[in-house]
Structure formats: C-alpha cells, structure tokens
Amino acid sequence: MISIDNLSLYFGAQNVFEDISFMINSGDKIGLVGKNGSGKSTLLRLLTNQITPNSGKVTHLKNTVIGYLQQDIDFEDKYTLNDEMTQVFSNIETYKKDINQLNEEIASRNDYTSKSYLDLLNKLSRTEELLRLEGGGHDISLQINKILKGLGFQPEDLDKHTSDFSGGWRMRIELAKILLKNPDIILLDEPTNHLDIISIIWLEKWLQNYNGAIVLVSHDRNFLDAIINRTIEISFSKINNYKANYSKYLDLRKDRQEKQLQAKKNQDKYIEQTKMLINKFRAKKNKAAFAQTLVKKLSKLDIIEVEQDDVSKMHFRFPPAPHSGKVTFKMKSISKSYGNKEILKNINLEINKGEKIAFVGKNGEGKTTLAKIIVSDIEFEGKTHFGYNVQYGYYAQNQSDFLDEDKTILQTIEGAMTTETNLKVRDILGSFLFTKDDVDKKIGVLSGGERARVSLCTLLLSPVNFLIMDEPTNHLDMISKDILKKALINFDGTLIIISHDRSFLQGLSNKIFEFKNKAIKEYLGDINSFLQANQLGSLGDLNKALKSQKQNTSKKDSPQKISYQKRKEYDKKIRKIQKDISKIEKEISFLEEKKKELDLQLSDPDKFKELTKSPDFYLNYDLDQKKISNKEDEWVELVAKLNKLKKENSQ
C-alpha cells in the first residue's frame, strides 16, 4: 500500500533518517516507537507527503486513501458537529444522484450495441463501485451516532457548533471523521492524549476490528499491545523492524542490544589492538606499508552503536512527607456549574492520610474541576477543609503553561526554591536529565516532554504530604512514566491522580473514584478492579444510548396512514425482528457469562498460569471478545430497525 525506498532526511546538520526502507501492507498494524525526538511524527508526515525527503521516495498504491490524525491541527470552525460528520459522506449523495441519472438515461435508450450506450453502462458500473467503496451509504446516521457515542459525545452535542468544543474535544471530532471515512490506512499520532479511559477502550476495540492498515505512535503501553502486530523502532536515524507487539518487541530488543553490546566490546578491543599495531609499526620502514593498510581498514570500519536508554533516564524520589493528621481533606455539599451546565452536585467526600486515589470517568464529568476545587483554584458552592498540618502540591493538566518562557531552566528552578529546600540545584536538575549547558536553555525552546520534566522538578523543591496530579504523564516517554510511577508508589503521603493511562494506573491506587452524572462512586482497588466491575459496552449501555438517541432525534413529517394489509405485514416483520433480538440477547448473555467465569478464574494466579500455558489461549480469548462485540453490533442494528418499523406502524 505504501512503499518507503532508501529514504533520507536531514535538517541542517541533523540527520533524521538515513537510507530507510520498509513496506506498509494491508492488515499491518504497526507501532512506531523510539525516543522523544527520534522522528516518529516526522515519519508520519513523510508518509502523507507533507514533507519531502532529501533522497529516496515514498510510493502510494494507486487510489490508496489515508486518514491522518496529527498532534497539532488547525481547526476550521464552520459547521455544527452533525454537519462536520455528514460532510464525510458528501461523495455518497453525489454518487447516488449520478446513478439515478445514468439509470434514467439508460432506460430511455434502445441502441444497445452502440458505443455511447456501452460507455453509459461502464460509467454506471464505475459509479456503483465508488459508492460501494464508500460503504454504500447505508445507515449513515447510525454510523455517525455509533462513532460519536464511542468517543464520548452526547446526542445533544450534534447541534453544537464545533467552536463550542475545547481543543481536546475537537481532536476527537477529527478522529471521528477519520473513523467514519474508513480509509485504507490510518495514521495516528498520540490518539489517546485527549481521550478518557472508557473512550480509549472503545477506540481500542474499534481498531482491533478494523481491516485496513494502521501506523500508530503512542506512549500508552496497553493501547499499543492491544492493537499492533508489528513494531518499527527508530534508532540512530535507522529503523529496526519487528514482527511483534510492543511487549514482545521489548524482549527481542533487549536480546538484540545485548548482542550489539557484546559486538561493540569486541569491536572496541579490535580497534584498540589495531591502533597499538599501527603505533608499533608506523616508525619502521619495512613495516610502514603494513601500518598504512591497518589505518585504511580502521577508516572503513562501520562503528557499532548501541542505544543506551537506561543511561539517560530520570531518577528521583519525593521528599519524606511531613507528619499530618488522620484526615487529609474533607468537602461537604460541593456543587459546581459552568454557566447553565451543572458538573458536580452535592458532593460529600473525606480523604484520609496515606490513601492513593485515582479519579476516572469520561471527559467533562468533573475530575479536573474537583482537583481545582481542592486547591481553591476556582469558585464553588459548599465547604472544604484541610486536615492538621496538610501541605499540598498541585500538578495541573496544563502545568507547563505556567512556566515563564523567557527564563532559563536554571532560573526557573532557583526561583521555585525556598529557604527550607536542602538540595543542590544542579544535582536535582541532573536527576531530570538537564545537565551542563541544558540548564541554560530558555523554557520557550523546550519540547513538551522537557517542559513536563521541569514542572515535575519543581514539585520536589518543597516537602508535601498531599499530592494532587492531573494528567502528569502527558508528553512523557514510557521510561519517564515508569520512573514517575515508581516515585509515586514510594511516596509516603496522600495522593490523588487523574490519568487515562491504564498501565500507569495499574498498582498505583488503592481506591478509585468514578465521576458520572454529577456524582462520585467509590471502588476499592486499582484500575483493573474498576474495569472488571464495569463491563464496558454492555447490552444495558447500548440500550440507554439508543433510548437517548431516539429522544434527541428530530421529528420528521408523518407519512400517510398505512393500510390494514400493510399493517399486518409490519406486524409480521416486527415479530420476526423481536424473535431475532431475543435470540441475540440470549447469545450475548451466554457469551458474557462465559467471559465472566473465565475472568474470575484468571484472577487466581495459579489458574492464570495453568490456562495461559496453551499457545492458543490469548487468540481464543480475543475471538470471544470479538464475538460479543459483533453480536452487540447486530443487536443495535436490529433494535434500530424495530424502532423504525414500530414508528411507521403507529402512523
């Protein structure tokens, strides 16, 4: 579908890619990995011809359709959400109109053997094929509602102008348009950055069932593992291709690096010995030619490079938490509205010393709002109270935006230090990978990941016993996320963490607060306990969505009353669909019960070990998941047909 041949790219003296070649084939689900700044996003832009390489070429198979979600998008706010979605299908209406016109023209002709008649038939065939490739235009409204619901939109959002949505929600709109287009290849650059956990899981399932090719850049380990079947690593301007998911790639990469390291040691030893021989024989007339031969050999030697990730990683611990009382924080009768939209209603909450709590839920349900209420960053109704000697540290979602872009890294950290801080500035900066001349860089020239590290660094400057952190992993690579997670696990104070990254949350919290419908529901355990307790995508959820959709669908002009005979036919069709729905519901219940029993068995470590011994276990598990998903899709379509028939029958 896409061929990359001997491609090289450089910016000034910086060599980004050097003679890389690979193919993207139908069905490939590729994870693009590498250090921050290695060129992952740049490679996606090369694949879409947004950048021209210095040498080599990118070749697209004829008529290949590409959907590309990039991190930075210039939004055009011209339409409502519904209009934006229907624009995706603009070609369909054109094709339908053309087909009708062609059929009318063909019906009026009788010169069946003429060239012009045959041309008409060929044109009709081509147009029908184009319509088929666009999905035939069937159930457009159903497709739109299904995608938007999965990405967290509500039925009432359809009539909103896109300018009314935040940047994160507009990114979701762009993603929805790509999914609706159903292109041959989907390129996704950090698609989970603006999604909540529930939407991420939905997108994960959608991409698993997608038949086209995918190239994915993500720092979400769980997301990568669930989707990709191939990993392309960018390292030292070259690529390494692995036919494996992310976890398997890490094992293979470790093995490769160990071999590289040994080869490097052998090469270094050879170079050292050769240099000794050169120095030994260079001054001797009868050996000078031999020495020169050795010099030429060394000059032609390809120096082995080994990427040393572990050498350049953050290392830090939070200072010991100051002593505090049993109760860390209380709130009573908390409510918050933005204009006419009520976000939180009558919230009562008590957080005790040493608790590690994760806030989860869909975007817009109040997670960040409550965090801001705790630190009195916004106005609210109700009362809040900190416990004895509670000293909090707050990491906002947009924390890096508060940094002064005209100050250097060193000036920023020195300015945040207090007289109580017993730390050496350069030592603490070094633990966050800022060394030597790096500390003199201005904030304004730093990448998103570097800014995040500066913001995290400031949290260490004052001992706290209550940490509130809102999406701290944004812009951090996987290694940095793992180090932050370890530091938070070892933090001996109270923690509130807001994150959509499942792998980051696993084992981090002992309590989950789910935000939903202006209220908060408490779950004991970590994110896995929460996800097990909430079987996402259940039949009940789908039913609710359909009811909501039905209530918010605009009313259409009533057709003429139907005849008695026609009504009988409708009744027959309704009974048939009801029977099919009942059958599918039983099948779904059976499959969900089977899955529940298996999940229960898997929670037992011994049973887990026994079951996963089978090489086909994970394949069969995924197949069972897909069966449930497919049956639910069938159920949705049948219920939609049933509602339509009932409506027509009631006229």
XYZ file of C-alpha atoms in Angstrom:
651
model
C 0.000 0.000 0.000
C 2.874 2.337 0.859
C 6.497 1.711 -0.047
C 9.410 3.609 1.516
C 12.616 3.181 -0.504
C 16.085 4.349 0.620
C 14.631 7.440 2.259
C 16.924 10.010 3.857
C 16.027 13.249 5.596
C 18.139 15.846 7.344
C 17.595 19.302 8.814
C 20.840 21.229 8.584
C 23.493 19.115 10.288
C 20.897 16.892 11.979
C 20.397 13.558 10.248
C 16.827 12.384 10.973
C 16.665 9.327 8.661
C 19.378 7.623 6.686
C 18.544 5.189 3.852
C 15.493 3.620 5.494
C 13.259 1.209 3.590
C 10.097 -0.676 4.556
C 6.611 -1.569 3.318
C 3.177 -0.960 4.821
C 0.832 -3.726 3.682
C -2.883 -4.268 4.078
C -3.641 -5.641 7.552
C -0.405 -4.317 9.077
C -0.954 -2.740 12.484
C 2.350 -1.004 13.142
C 3.529 0.615 16.349
C 6.090 3.352 15.649
C 8.438 3.623 18.666
C 11.623 5.415 19.662
C 12.960 8.081 21.982
C 11.320 11.505 22.098
C 12.782 13.441 19.170
C 13.758 10.314 17.208
C 11.459 11.285 14.307
C 8.212 9.336 14.816
C 5.876 12.248 13.999
C 8.210 13.328 11.191
C 7.926 9.879 9.592
C 4.116 10.117 9.632
C 4.355 13.465 7.838
C 6.661 11.884 5.252
C 4.099 9.109 4.669
C 1.454 11.754 3.898
C 3.812 13.767 1.640
C 3.668 16.770 3.966
C 7.477 16.660 3.984
C 9.690 15.891 1.013
C 12.735 13.680 1.744
C 16.230 14.762 0.710
C 16.634 11.444 -1.116
C 14.662 8.280 -1.677
C 10.901 8.164 -2.171
C 7.527 7.330 -0.673
C 5.229 5.493 -3.107
C 1.469 5.086 -2.559
C -0.539 2.362 -4.254
C -2.998 3.949 -6.677
C -6.253 5.170 -5.051
C -4.968 4.489 -1.520
C -6.984 6.564 0.962
C -5.113 7.733 4.083
C -6.608 9.043 7.328
C -4.105 11.026 9.401
C -4.610 12.296 12.945
C -1.734 14.590 13.855
C -0.970 16.180 17.224
C -1.357 19.770 16.036
C -4.360 20.593 13.853
C -5.538 23.936 12.502
C -9.262 23.637 13.112
C -11.851 25.232 10.836
C -14.940 26.008 12.888
C -17.550 26.432 10.142
C -20.174 23.827 10.996
C -22.117 22.079 13.716
C -20.902 18.693 14.925
C -23.604 16.945 12.854
C -22.639 18.907 9.732
C -18.965 18.002 10.247
C -19.869 14.329 10.386
C -22.202 14.363 7.368
C -19.515 16.175 5.324
C -17.600 12.881 5.450
C -20.333 11.298 3.308
C -20.702 14.156 0.812
C -19.450 11.935 -2.046
C -22.181 9.376 -1.382
C -25.025 11.731 -2.230
C -23.229 12.772 -5.421
C -22.756 9.123 -6.440
C -26.417 8.303 -5.711
C -27.581 11.256 -7.816
C -25.278 10.253 -10.683
C -26.529 6.639 -10.541
C -30.167 7.743 -10.729
C -29.450 9.977 -13.735
C -27.498 7.233 -15.513
C -30.264 4.677 -14.897
C -32.866 7.071 -16.325
C -30.744 7.723 -19.412
C -30.073 4.006 -19.958
C -33.793 3.206 -19.637
C -34.634 5.709 -22.370
C -32.157 4.208 -24.846
C -32.610 1.255 -27.206
C -29.325 1.432 -29.151
C -27.978 -1.464 -27.116
C -24.953 -2.126 -29.311
C -23.751 1.443 -29.758
C -20.511 2.692 -28.223
C -22.258 5.515 -26.339
C -24.669 3.014 -24.726
C -21.782 0.781 -23.641
C -19.973 3.860 -22.290
C -23.031 4.633 -20.175
C -23.044 1.095 -18.766
C -19.336 1.339 -17.937
C -19.837 4.708 -16.256
C -22.719 3.295 -14.209
C -20.588 0.334 -13.153
C -17.706 2.620 -12.080
C -20.000 4.919 -10.092
C -21.660 1.964 -8.343
C -18.216 0.646 -7.449
C -17.230 4.052 -5.991
C -20.442 4.045 -3.944
C -19.686 0.527 -2.734
C -16.179 1.612 -1.651
C -17.760 4.422 0.362
C -19.832 1.878 2.255
C -22.934 2.119 0.118
C -24.352 4.993 2.120
C -26.442 2.672 4.308
C -27.379 3.701 7.846
C -25.243 6.877 7.798
C -26.977 8.277 10.869
C -26.408 5.020 12.753
C -22.703 5.024 11.829
C -22.284 8.624 12.978
C -24.059 8.069 16.288
C -22.126 4.891 16.986
C -18.711 6.556 16.428
C -19.600 9.712 18.365
C -21.001 7.759 21.314
C -17.854 5.643 21.451
C -15.694 8.788 21.584
C -17.727 10.251 24.435
C -20.124 12.649 22.683
C -23.738 13.004 23.795
C -26.758 13.137 21.426
C -27.362 16.789 22.347
C -23.833 17.644 21.118
C -24.875 17.108 17.476
C -26.399 20.580 17.170
C -23.476 22.355 18.841
C -21.115 24.457 16.746
C -17.601 22.995 16.690
C -16.217 26.271 18.095
C -18.083 25.481 21.332
C -15.838 22.461 21.934
C -12.408 22.598 23.597
C -9.233 21.697 21.710
C -9.291 18.166 23.133
C -12.881 17.588 22.006
C -12.134 18.998 18.550
C -9.333 16.446 18.272
C -11.998 13.817 18.956
C -14.106 15.307 16.153
C -11.187 14.911 13.744
C -10.677 11.339 14.923
C -14.388 10.573 14.450
C -14.223 11.882 10.847
C -11.256 9.601 10.120
C -13.016 6.533 11.530
C -16.180 7.304 9.555
C -14.194 7.588 6.307
C -12.909 4.039 6.881
C -9.697 4.718 4.888
C -7.228 2.115 3.624
C -4.554 3.303 6.077
C -4.958 5.143 9.372
C -2.018 7.127 10.784
C -2.474 8.063 14.450
C -0.110 10.336 16.385
C -0.812 10.004 20.127
C -4.596 9.488 19.687
C -5.195 8.732 23.389
C -3.875 12.102 24.646
C -7.344 13.641 24.653
C -9.404 10.545 25.462
C -10.689 9.202 28.772
C -10.231 5.548 29.736
C -13.691 4.496 28.559
C -13.203 6.112 25.130
C -9.706 4.618 24.846
C -11.087 1.119 25.428
C -13.801 1.734 22.826
C -11.224 3.005 20.274
C -9.023 0.027 21.071
C -11.835 -2.371 20.163
C -12.672 -0.421 17.007
C -9.085 -0.541 15.768
C -8.817 -4.250 16.609
C -11.738 -4.931 14.245
C -10.522 -2.522 11.556
C -9.485 -4.320 8.348
C -7.123 -1.667 6.965
C -3.534 -0.833 7.868
C -2.607 1.211 10.953
C 0.541 3.135 11.856
C 0.349 4.199 15.486
C 2.507 6.474 17.654
C 1.591 6.172 21.327
C 3.126 6.200 24.807
C 0.221 4.082 26.109
C 1.682 0.595 26.539
C -1.665 -1.178 26.987
C -3.084 0.525 23.909
C -0.104 -0.483 21.768
C -0.154 -4.089 22.962
C -3.866 -4.441 22.289
C -3.656 -3.243 18.676
C -0.299 -3.707 16.938
C 1.126 -6.848 15.328
C 4.338 -5.201 14.152
C 6.788 -2.742 15.746
C 9.082 -0.350 13.870
C 11.752 1.193 16.070
C 13.567 4.395 15.068
C 17.116 4.440 16.425
C 20.202 6.355 15.273
C 18.410 7.555 12.084
C 17.784 3.924 11.126
C 14.812 1.602 11.628
C 14.562 -1.844 13.193
C 11.573 -3.926 12.106
C 9.983 -6.454 14.485
C 7.021 -8.715 13.650
C 5.773 -8.492 17.228
C 3.552 -6.462 19.554
C 5.111 -3.964 21.945
C 5.774 -6.303 24.895
C 7.366 -8.945 22.661
C 9.367 -6.203 20.920
C 10.863 -5.137 24.268
C 12.100 -8.702 24.865
C 13.515 -9.005 21.330
C 15.093 -5.564 21.580
C 16.773 -6.404 24.868
C 18.243 -9.540 23.290
C 19.403 -7.538 20.250
C 21.011 -4.847 22.420
C 22.874 -7.451 24.481
C 24.291 -8.917 21.274
C 25.102 -5.413 19.998
C 26.849 -4.574 23.248
C 28.989 -7.698 23.033
C 29.766 -6.941 19.388
C 30.664 -3.374 20.404
C 33.058 -4.648 23.080
C 34.708 -6.973 20.557
C 34.981 -4.142 18.048
C 36.461 -1.738 20.615
C 39.009 -4.395 21.557
C 39.877 -4.902 17.874
C 40.250 -1.126 17.335
C 42.490 -0.795 20.373
C 44.720 -3.690 19.289
C 44.880 -2.336 15.719
C 45.887 1.141 16.920
C 48.649 -0.414 19.041
C 49.955 -2.250 15.961
C 49.807 0.945 13.890
C 51.779 2.874 16.505
C 54.249 -0.009 16.794
C 54.973 -0.364 13.065
C 54.489 3.217 11.833
C 58.102 4.282 12.553
C 59.658 1.174 10.997
C 60.463 1.496 7.304
C 59.856 -2.145 6.470
C 56.510 -2.090 8.358
C 55.200 1.351 7.312
C 53.149 -0.039 4.414
C 51.543 -2.588 6.736
C 50.728 0.151 9.225
C 49.090 2.203 6.463
C 46.979 -0.807 5.465
C 45.717 -1.063 9.050
C 44.876 2.656 9.049
C 42.762 2.189 5.878
C 40.980 -0.795 7.471
C 40.050 1.269 10.509
C 38.777 4.143 8.360
C 36.402 1.787 6.506
C 35.129 0.143 9.688
C 31.389 0.579 10.419
C 31.315 1.641 14.055
C 28.696 -0.296 16.048
C 26.355 1.983 18.007
C 24.243 0.809 20.915
C 21.332 2.907 22.138
C 21.735 3.200 25.875
C 18.250 4.053 27.125
C 18.997 3.116 30.681
C 21.883 5.531 30.949
C 19.755 8.600 30.316
C 16.678 8.174 32.440
C 15.245 10.248 35.250
C 15.883 9.171 38.794
C 14.196 10.848 41.704
C 12.181 10.311 44.878
C 9.707 12.621 46.532
C 10.962 14.077 49.819
C 9.605 12.403 53.005
C 6.065 13.613 53.702
C 5.734 15.893 56.766
C 3.659 14.461 59.614
C -0.071 15.213 59.371
C -3.355 14.241 61.000
C -5.518 11.207 60.158
C -7.866 13.191 57.908
C -6.194 14.846 54.915
C -9.135 16.617 53.320
C -12.917 16.987 53.704
C -15.572 18.505 51.487
C -19.276 18.979 52.190
C -22.180 19.769 49.849
C -19.896 20.708 46.961
C -21.575 21.814 43.745
C -20.141 23.433 40.649
C -21.659 24.771 37.448
C -20.211 26.429 34.380
C -22.989 28.717 33.185
C -26.122 26.593 32.861
C -24.191 23.314 32.854
C -24.018 21.636 36.257
C -20.867 19.491 36.598
C -20.931 18.414 40.255
C -23.901 18.279 42.601
C -23.876 17.952 46.389
C -20.555 16.077 46.713
C -19.507 14.901 50.183
C -16.020 13.450 50.449
C -13.408 12.551 53.024
C -9.817 11.671 52.096
C -7.663 10.056 54.763
C -3.927 10.048 55.332
C -1.939 7.669 53.100
C -4.748 6.962 50.606
C -3.814 6.766 46.934
C -6.871 7.665 44.888
C -7.392 7.687 41.127
C -10.048 9.911 39.543
C -11.556 8.263 36.446
C -14.515 8.869 34.170
C -15.421 10.447 30.865
C -14.040 13.860 29.973
C -16.245 16.673 31.202
C -17.609 14.756 34.215
C -15.733 16.893 36.767
C -12.370 15.220 37.546
C -10.208 18.285 36.873
C -12.922 20.524 38.320
C -12.805 18.714 41.680
C -8.991 18.847 41.714
C -9.196 22.624 41.214
C -11.811 22.867 43.988
C -9.486 21.031 46.399
C -6.709 23.590 45.829
C -9.232 26.510 45.703
C -8.280 27.339 42.123
C -11.905 28.005 41.125
C -15.077 29.263 42.817
C -17.605 26.696 44.049
C -20.557 26.106 46.350
C -20.060 24.193 49.613
C -17.289 23.845 52.180
C -13.785 22.350 52.110
C -11.317 21.729 54.921
C -7.692 20.553 55.049
C -6.618 18.347 57.957
C -3.930 19.117 60.533
C -0.563 20.187 59.022
C -1.564 19.222 55.474
C 0.808 20.674 52.891
C -0.251 20.056 49.313
C 1.479 20.055 45.939
C -0.603 20.515 42.789
C 0.376 19.475 39.266
C -2.190 20.909 36.852
C -3.014 19.368 33.471
C -1.550 22.459 31.811
C 1.175 22.928 34.426
C 3.876 23.679 31.854
C 1.831 26.664 30.585
C 2.562 28.463 33.873
C 6.328 28.437 33.247
C 7.960 31.728 32.232
C 9.187 31.185 28.663
C 11.829 33.915 28.973
C 13.549 32.269 31.937
C 16.154 29.519 31.687
C 15.670 26.111 33.275
C 18.195 27.033 35.984
C 16.481 30.358 36.733
C 13.081 28.605 36.929
C 14.247 26.052 39.494
C 16.235 28.597 41.530
C 13.170 30.846 41.632
C 10.963 27.997 42.914
C 13.353 27.005 45.712
C 12.664 28.017 49.305
C 14.964 28.562 52.271
C 13.863 25.151 53.603
C 14.986 23.360 50.449
C 18.144 21.438 51.272
C 19.044 20.450 47.710
C 21.751 21.353 45.225
C 20.157 22.898 42.159
C 22.333 21.220 39.556
C 22.018 17.831 41.271
C 18.224 17.917 41.160
C 18.251 19.152 37.540
C 20.618 16.327 36.642
C 18.142 13.784 38.009
C 15.625 15.178 35.498
C 18.103 14.837 32.577
C 19.119 18.510 32.495
C 22.908 18.611 32.538
C 25.738 21.024 31.670
C 24.573 23.528 29.014
C 20.968 22.216 29.085
C 20.217 24.218 32.226
C 20.823 27.482 30.336
C 18.116 26.742 27.751
C 15.096 29.043 27.879
C 11.711 27.477 28.650
C 10.368 28.826 25.354
C 12.576 26.500 23.247
C 11.843 23.309 25.198
C 9.756 20.400 23.897
C 6.536 19.313 25.631
C 8.382 16.460 27.372
C 11.159 18.769 28.604
C 8.642 21.278 29.965
C 6.830 18.463 31.774
C 10.114 17.414 33.407
C 10.792 21.000 34.565
C 7.282 21.179 36.077
C 7.752 17.834 37.845
C 11.106 19.011 39.122
C 9.515 21.965 40.936
C 7.341 19.540 42.946
C 10.454 18.188 44.674
C 11.516 21.574 45.973
C 9.120 21.664 48.918
C 8.183 18.648 51.072
C 4.444 17.900 50.827
C 2.163 15.262 52.290
C -0.719 15.639 49.832
C -0.134 15.403 46.072
C -2.832 16.246 43.502
C -1.657 15.397 39.983
C -3.760 15.966 36.855
C -2.502 14.046 33.793
C 1.188 14.176 34.793
C 2.202 11.634 32.105
C 1.258 13.847 29.144
C 4.364 14.335 26.969
C 6.428 11.832 28.991
C 8.015 8.833 27.274
C 7.455 5.330 28.619
C 10.690 5.162 30.613
C 9.975 8.508 32.316
C 6.400 7.381 33.081
C 7.689 4.205 34.733
C 10.088 6.246 36.897
C 7.349 8.695 37.919
C 5.057 5.784 38.771
C 7.719 4.196 40.978
C 8.277 7.525 42.750
C 4.526 7.893 43.386
C 4.245 4.309 44.715
C 7.065 5.094 47.170
C 5.568 8.481 48.134
C 4.536 8.177 51.792
C 1.841 10.860 51.730
C -1.699 11.071 50.317
C -2.140 11.023 46.535
C -4.876 11.981 44.076
C -4.013 11.092 40.498
C -6.006 11.863 37.338
C -4.887 9.835 34.349
C -6.264 7.982 31.323
C -3.187 5.725 31.087
C -4.197 2.250 32.298
C -0.669 0.837 32.525
C 0.368 3.866 34.592
C -2.595 3.466 36.969
C -2.171 -0.305 37.449
C -0.995 -0.965 41.018
C -0.754 2.769 41.795
C -4.036 3.400 43.620
C -5.890 1.656 46.431
C -9.143 3.438 45.669
C -10.964 4.602 42.521
C -13.433 7.499 42.350
C -15.607 7.308 39.233
C -17.139 10.603 38.084
C -20.510 10.159 36.411
C -23.791 12.096 36.211
C -22.615 14.905 38.566
C -21.834 12.337 41.294
C -18.882 10.233 42.500
C -18.872 6.466 43.019
C -16.158 4.778 45.072
C -14.372 1.494 44.190
C -11.699 -0.237 46.253
C -8.531 -1.336 44.454
C -6.688 -0.165 41.350
C -7.805 0.458 37.766
C -8.081 -3.274 36.999
C -10.641 -3.694 39.809
C -12.639 -0.796 38.412
C -12.609 -2.121 34.839
C -13.657 -5.596 36.000
C -16.523 -4.110 37.992
C -17.663 -2.160 34.921
C -18.176 -4.424 31.943
C -17.921 -1.695 29.321
C -20.021 -1.928 26.229
C -22.729 -3.984 27.915
C -26.171 -4.509 26.482
C -27.598 -2.114 29.066
C -25.274 0.691 27.942
C -26.247 0.188 24.343
C -29.937 0.227 25.229
C -29.542 3.501 27.128
C -27.703 5.065 24.212
C -30.418 4.066 21.767
C -33.150 5.471 24.012
C -31.248 8.709 24.379
C -30.637 8.824 20.638
C -34.319 8.299 19.960
C -35.309 11.121 22.337
C -32.917 13.553 20.702
C -33.637 12.734 17.081
C -35.584 15.459 15.348
C -39.102 14.608 14.356
C -39.873 14.103 10.704
C -43.087 14.683 8.820
C -45.529 11.838 9.375
C -46.213 9.660 6.372
C -49.723 8.872 5.281
C -51.608 6.320 7.299
C -50.912 2.804 6.123
C -53.486 0.257 5.135
C -54.721 -2.708 7.227
C -52.882 -5.183 4.961
C -49.711 -3.147 5.185
C -50.038 -3.050 8.972
C -50.277 -6.851 9.068
C -47.064 -7.062 7.076
C -45.448 -4.643 9.529
C -46.632 -6.744 12.478
C -45.135 -9.861 10.906
C -41.786 -8.111 10.350
C -41.834 -6.747 13.915
C -42.449 -10.218 15.398
C -39.596 -11.623 13.286
C -37.156 -8.925 14.441
C -38.283 -9.284 18.077
C -37.594 -13.020 17.835
C -34.120 -12.325 16.379
C -33.415 -9.758 19.109
C -34.416 -12.214 21.815
C -32.142 -14.862 20.294
C -29.160 -12.492 20.123
C -29.762 -11.288 23.708
C -29.574 -14.918 24.889
C -26.364 -15.444 22.900
C -24.838 -12.253 24.357
C -25.829 -13.270 27.896
C -24.271 -16.700 27.395
C -21.027 -15.216 25.995
C -20.800 -12.581 28.753
C -21.419 -15.218 31.446
C -18.710 -17.394 29.899
C -16.308 -14.441 29.883
C -17.165 -13.535 33.470
C -16.413 -17.089 34.631
C -13.117 -17.084 32.736
C -12.116 -13.661 34.148
C -12.853 -14.969 37.636
C -10.582 -17.960 37.017
C -7.866 -15.661 35.670
C -7.890 -13.650 38.903
C -6.418 -16.750 40.603
C -2.613 -16.682 39.942
C -2.321 -20.491 39.814
C -5.289 -20.856 37.487
C -3.974 -17.971 35.345
C -0.646 -19.773 34.924
C -2.397 -23.031 34.022
C -4.822 -21.505 31.500
C -2.252 -19.354 29.718
C 0.037 -22.316 29.079
C -1.970 -23.056 25.939
C -0.443 -21.258 22.906
C -3.949 -20.512 21.586
C -5.289 -19.057 24.841
C -4.913 -15.350 24.017
C -6.123 -15.886 20.443
C -9.275 -17.645 21.668
C -9.803 -15.008 24.354
C -9.672 -12.224 21.731
C -12.011 -14.183 19.444
C -14.572 -14.488 22.253
C -14.321 -10.739 22.840
C -14.912 -10.071 19.137
C -17.931 -12.438 19.156
C -19.545 -10.357 21.909
C -18.757 -7.111 20.076
C -20.174 -8.438 16.781
C -23.335 -9.713 18.454
C -23.858 -6.344 20.142
C -23.490 -4.615 16.769
C -26.144 -6.968 15.350
C -28.386 -6.185 18.321
C -28.009 -2.425 17.786
C -28.950 -2.701 14.111
C -31.970 -4.900 14.848
C -33.256 -2.574 17.611
C -32.867 0.391 15.253
C -34.899 -1.479 12.579
C -37.505 -2.468 15.165
C -37.946 1.111 16.380
C -38.255 2.310 12.792
C -40.926 -0.306 11.965
C -42.879 0.457 15.160
C -42.837 4.141 14.334
C -44.093 3.517 10.793
C -46.722 1.083 12.054
C -48.067 3.613 14.547
C -48.926 6.173 11.826
